[in-house]
Coordinates of C-alpha atoms in Angstrom, one line a residue:
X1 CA 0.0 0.0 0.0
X2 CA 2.9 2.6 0.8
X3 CA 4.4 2.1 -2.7
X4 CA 1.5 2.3 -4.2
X5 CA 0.5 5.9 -2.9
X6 CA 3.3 7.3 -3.9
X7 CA 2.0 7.2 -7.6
X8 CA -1.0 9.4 -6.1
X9 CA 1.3 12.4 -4.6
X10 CA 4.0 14.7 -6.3
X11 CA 7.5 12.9 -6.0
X12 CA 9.7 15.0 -3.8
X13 CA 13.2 16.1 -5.6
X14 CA 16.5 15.0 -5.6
X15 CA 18.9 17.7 -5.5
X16 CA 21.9 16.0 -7.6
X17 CA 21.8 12.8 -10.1
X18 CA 24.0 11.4 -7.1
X19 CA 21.1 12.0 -4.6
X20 CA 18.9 10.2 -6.5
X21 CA 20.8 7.1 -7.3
X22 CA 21.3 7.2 -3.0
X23 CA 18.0 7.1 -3.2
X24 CA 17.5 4.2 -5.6
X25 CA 19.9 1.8 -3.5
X26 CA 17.3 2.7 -1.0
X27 CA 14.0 1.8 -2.8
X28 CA 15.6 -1.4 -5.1
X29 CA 17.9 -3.2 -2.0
X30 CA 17.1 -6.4 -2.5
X31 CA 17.2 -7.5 1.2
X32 CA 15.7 -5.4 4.2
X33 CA 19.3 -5.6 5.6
X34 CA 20.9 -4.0 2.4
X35 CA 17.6 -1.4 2.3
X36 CA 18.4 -0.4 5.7
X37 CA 22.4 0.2 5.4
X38 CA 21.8 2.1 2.5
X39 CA 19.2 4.3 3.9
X40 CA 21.7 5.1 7.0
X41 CA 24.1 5.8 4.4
X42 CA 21.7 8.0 2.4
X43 CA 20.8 10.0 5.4
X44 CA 24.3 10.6 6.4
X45 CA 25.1 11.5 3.5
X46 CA 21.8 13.9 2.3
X47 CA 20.0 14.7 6.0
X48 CA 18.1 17.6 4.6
X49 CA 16.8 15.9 1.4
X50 CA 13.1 15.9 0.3
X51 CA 13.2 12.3 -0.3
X52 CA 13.7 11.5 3.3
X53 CA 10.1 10.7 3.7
X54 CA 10.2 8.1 1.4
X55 CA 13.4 6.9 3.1
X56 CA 12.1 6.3 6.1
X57 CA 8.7 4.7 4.6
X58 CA 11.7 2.5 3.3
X59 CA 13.0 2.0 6.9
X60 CA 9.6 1.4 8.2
X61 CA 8.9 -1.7 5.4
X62 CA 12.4 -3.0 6.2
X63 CA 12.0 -3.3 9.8
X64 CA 8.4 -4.8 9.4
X65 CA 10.2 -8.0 7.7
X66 CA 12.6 -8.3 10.6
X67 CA 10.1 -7.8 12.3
X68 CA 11.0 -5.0 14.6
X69 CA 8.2 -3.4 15.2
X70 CA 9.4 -0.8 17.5
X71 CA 12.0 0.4 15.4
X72 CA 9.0 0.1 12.2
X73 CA 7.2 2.4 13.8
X74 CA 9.9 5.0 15.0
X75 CA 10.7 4.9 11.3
X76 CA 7.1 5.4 10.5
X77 CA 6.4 8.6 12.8
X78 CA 9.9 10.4 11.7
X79 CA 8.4 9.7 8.1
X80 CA 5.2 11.5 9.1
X81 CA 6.9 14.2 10.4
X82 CA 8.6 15.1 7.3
X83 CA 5.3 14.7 5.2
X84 CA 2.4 14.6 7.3
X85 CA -0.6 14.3 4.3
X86 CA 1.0 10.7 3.6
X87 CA -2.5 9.0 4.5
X88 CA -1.0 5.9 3.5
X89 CA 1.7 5.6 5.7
X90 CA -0.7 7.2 8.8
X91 CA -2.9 4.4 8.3
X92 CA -0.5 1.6 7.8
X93 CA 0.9 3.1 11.2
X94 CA -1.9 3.0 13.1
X95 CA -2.3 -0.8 12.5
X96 CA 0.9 -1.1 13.4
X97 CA 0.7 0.7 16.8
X98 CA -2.4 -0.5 17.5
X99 CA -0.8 -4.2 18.0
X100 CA 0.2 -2.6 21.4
X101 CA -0.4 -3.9 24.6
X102 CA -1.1 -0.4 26.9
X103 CA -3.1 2.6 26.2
X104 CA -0.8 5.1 25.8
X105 CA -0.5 3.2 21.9
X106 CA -3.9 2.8 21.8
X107 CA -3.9 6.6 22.0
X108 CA -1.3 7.2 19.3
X109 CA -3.3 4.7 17.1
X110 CA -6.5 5.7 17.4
X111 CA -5.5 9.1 16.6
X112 CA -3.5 8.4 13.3
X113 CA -6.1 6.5 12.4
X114 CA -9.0 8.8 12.8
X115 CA -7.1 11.5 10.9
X116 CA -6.3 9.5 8.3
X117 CA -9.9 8.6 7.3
X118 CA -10.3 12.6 7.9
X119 CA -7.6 13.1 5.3
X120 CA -8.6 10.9 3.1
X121 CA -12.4 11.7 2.9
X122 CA -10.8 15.2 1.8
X123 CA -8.4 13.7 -0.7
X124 CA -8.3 13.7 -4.5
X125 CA -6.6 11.9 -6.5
X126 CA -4.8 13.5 -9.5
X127 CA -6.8 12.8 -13.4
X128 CA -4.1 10.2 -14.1
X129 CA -4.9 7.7 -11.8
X130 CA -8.1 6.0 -13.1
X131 CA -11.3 5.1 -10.5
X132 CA -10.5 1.7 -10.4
X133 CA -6.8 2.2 -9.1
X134 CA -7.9 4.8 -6.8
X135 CA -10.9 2.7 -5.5
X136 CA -8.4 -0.2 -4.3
X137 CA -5.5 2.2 -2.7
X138 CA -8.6 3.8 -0.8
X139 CA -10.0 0.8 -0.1
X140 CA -6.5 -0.8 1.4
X141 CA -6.1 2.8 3.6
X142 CA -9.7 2.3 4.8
X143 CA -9.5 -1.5 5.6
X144 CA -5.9 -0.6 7.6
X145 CA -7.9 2.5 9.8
X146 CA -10.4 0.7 10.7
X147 CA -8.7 -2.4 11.6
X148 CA -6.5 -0.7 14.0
X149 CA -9.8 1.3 15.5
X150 CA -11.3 -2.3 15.9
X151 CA -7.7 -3.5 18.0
X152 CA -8.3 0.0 19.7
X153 CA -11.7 -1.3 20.6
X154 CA -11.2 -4.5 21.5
X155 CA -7.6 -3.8 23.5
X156 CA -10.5 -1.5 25.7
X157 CA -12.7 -4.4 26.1
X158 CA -15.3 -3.1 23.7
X159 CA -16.3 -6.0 21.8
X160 CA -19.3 -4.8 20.0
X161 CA -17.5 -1.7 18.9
X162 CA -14.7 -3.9 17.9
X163 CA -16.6 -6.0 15.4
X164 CA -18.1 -3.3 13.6
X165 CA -14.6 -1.6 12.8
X166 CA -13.5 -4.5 11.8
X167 CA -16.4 -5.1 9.5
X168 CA -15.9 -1.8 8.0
X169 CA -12.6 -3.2 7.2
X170 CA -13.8 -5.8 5.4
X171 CA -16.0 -4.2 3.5
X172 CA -13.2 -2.7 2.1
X173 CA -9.7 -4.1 1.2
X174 CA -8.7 -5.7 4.6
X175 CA -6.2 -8.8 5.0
X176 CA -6.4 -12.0 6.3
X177 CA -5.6 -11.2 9.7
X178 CA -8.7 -9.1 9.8
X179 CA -10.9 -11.7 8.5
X180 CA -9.2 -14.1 11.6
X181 CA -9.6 -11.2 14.4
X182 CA -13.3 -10.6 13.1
X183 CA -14.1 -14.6 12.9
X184 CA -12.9 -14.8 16.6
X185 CA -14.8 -12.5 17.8
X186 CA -18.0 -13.5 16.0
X187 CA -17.1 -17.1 17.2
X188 CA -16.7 -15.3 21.1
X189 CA -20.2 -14.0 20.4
X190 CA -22.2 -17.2 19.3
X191 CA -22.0 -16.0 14.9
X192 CA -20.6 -19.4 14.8
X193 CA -21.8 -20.0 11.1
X194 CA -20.3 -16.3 10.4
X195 CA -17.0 -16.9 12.1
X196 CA -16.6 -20.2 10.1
X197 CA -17.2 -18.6 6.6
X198 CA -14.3 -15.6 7.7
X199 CA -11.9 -18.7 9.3
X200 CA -12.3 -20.0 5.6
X201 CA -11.0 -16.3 4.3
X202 CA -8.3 -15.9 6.3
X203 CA -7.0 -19.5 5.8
X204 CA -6.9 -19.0 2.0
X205 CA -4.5 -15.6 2.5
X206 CA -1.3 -15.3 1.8
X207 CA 0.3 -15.0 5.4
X208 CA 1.6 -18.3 6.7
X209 CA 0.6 -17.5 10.6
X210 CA -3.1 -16.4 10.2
X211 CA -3.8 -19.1 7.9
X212 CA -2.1 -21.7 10.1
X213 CA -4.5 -19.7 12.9
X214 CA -7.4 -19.7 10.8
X215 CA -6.8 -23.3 9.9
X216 CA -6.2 -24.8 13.2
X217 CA -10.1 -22.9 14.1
X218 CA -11.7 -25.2 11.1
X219 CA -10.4 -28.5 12.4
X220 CA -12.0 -27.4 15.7

């Protein structure tokens, strides 16, 4: 979802050719080890350049993978506060965060994600992207907000108010793991039928922990 928005917002500049080729060892590193050496390099090297947004967005993908979350979202906020209309990247932060234990990052998450559905609702897209593209990459932003108000919710022991954000998020462009968080709570709340039918989504998704979750629910 990050790399797609970028398509939707005017590329920051690159001062020199050299800059930009920094840049590039950045966004094509193969592995998120050799992304993040040469983003350390590239903000050593250029700490006042426009494309340290994306850098960081970079960071914050790299780290995900490692799976440093911590360090994932530290990369994420210092992204935000270079560019802080990237709706994408507030969204895809507040799932993030909202994977917290304590409410302090419930706070933080609940707050990137209600502005970013603010943002976005304001947003428009530029002529060149057609409806259909812009219909999925709002759809994905959507799906990642209101997953992280339904862990918001349910982190506060609201259940009800956890299932309907979560079934906004399906209504949109959610992943698997939504599909598994939403099945267990309808399972917790007697939709046994319902929570089967989302087990079945989330087992067919790409990510090898929620279906292996989602899985072990239909042999039950």
């Amino acid at each position: 979802m990050l790399a797609a928005w970028m398509q939707f917002t005017p590329p920051p500049q690159a001062r020199t050719p050299e800059e930009y080729d920094a840049y590039l060892d950045v966004a094509e590193a193969a592995a998120p080890g050799e992304a993040l050496d040469a983003a350390k390099r590239f903000q050593r090297e250029y700490p006042k350049s426009e494309l340290r947004s994306r850098v960081l967005e970079h960071c914050l993908e790299a780290y995900r993978k490692t799976g440093d979350r911590q360090r994932a979202i530290t990369a994420g906020e210092a992204s935000l506060e270079a560019n802080p209309h990237n709706v994408a990247l507030r969204a895809t932060l507040s799932a993030l965060i909202a994977n917290g234990a304590d409410e302090g990052e419930r706070i933080r998450a609940e707050a990137h994600a209600r502005r970013a559905l603010d943002e976005l609702s304001r947003f428009r897209p530029p002529r060149s992207i057609s409806p259909a593209d812009w219909r999925r990459m709002e759809g994905g932003i959507r799906a990642a907000a209101h997953s992280a108000l339904g862990l918001v919710a349910f982190g506060r022991d609201r259940t009800a108010e956890a299932i309907g954000e979560f079934e906004q998020a399906v209504r949109h462009n959610a992943d698997a793991a939504v599909y598994y968080r939403l099945g267990k709570l309808y399972q917790l709340t007697g939709r046994k039928a319902e929570a089967m039918a989302l087990f079945r989504r989330a087992a067919g998704g790409g990510e090898p922990l929620v279906r292996a979750l989602a899985e072990k629910e239909l042999e039950r």
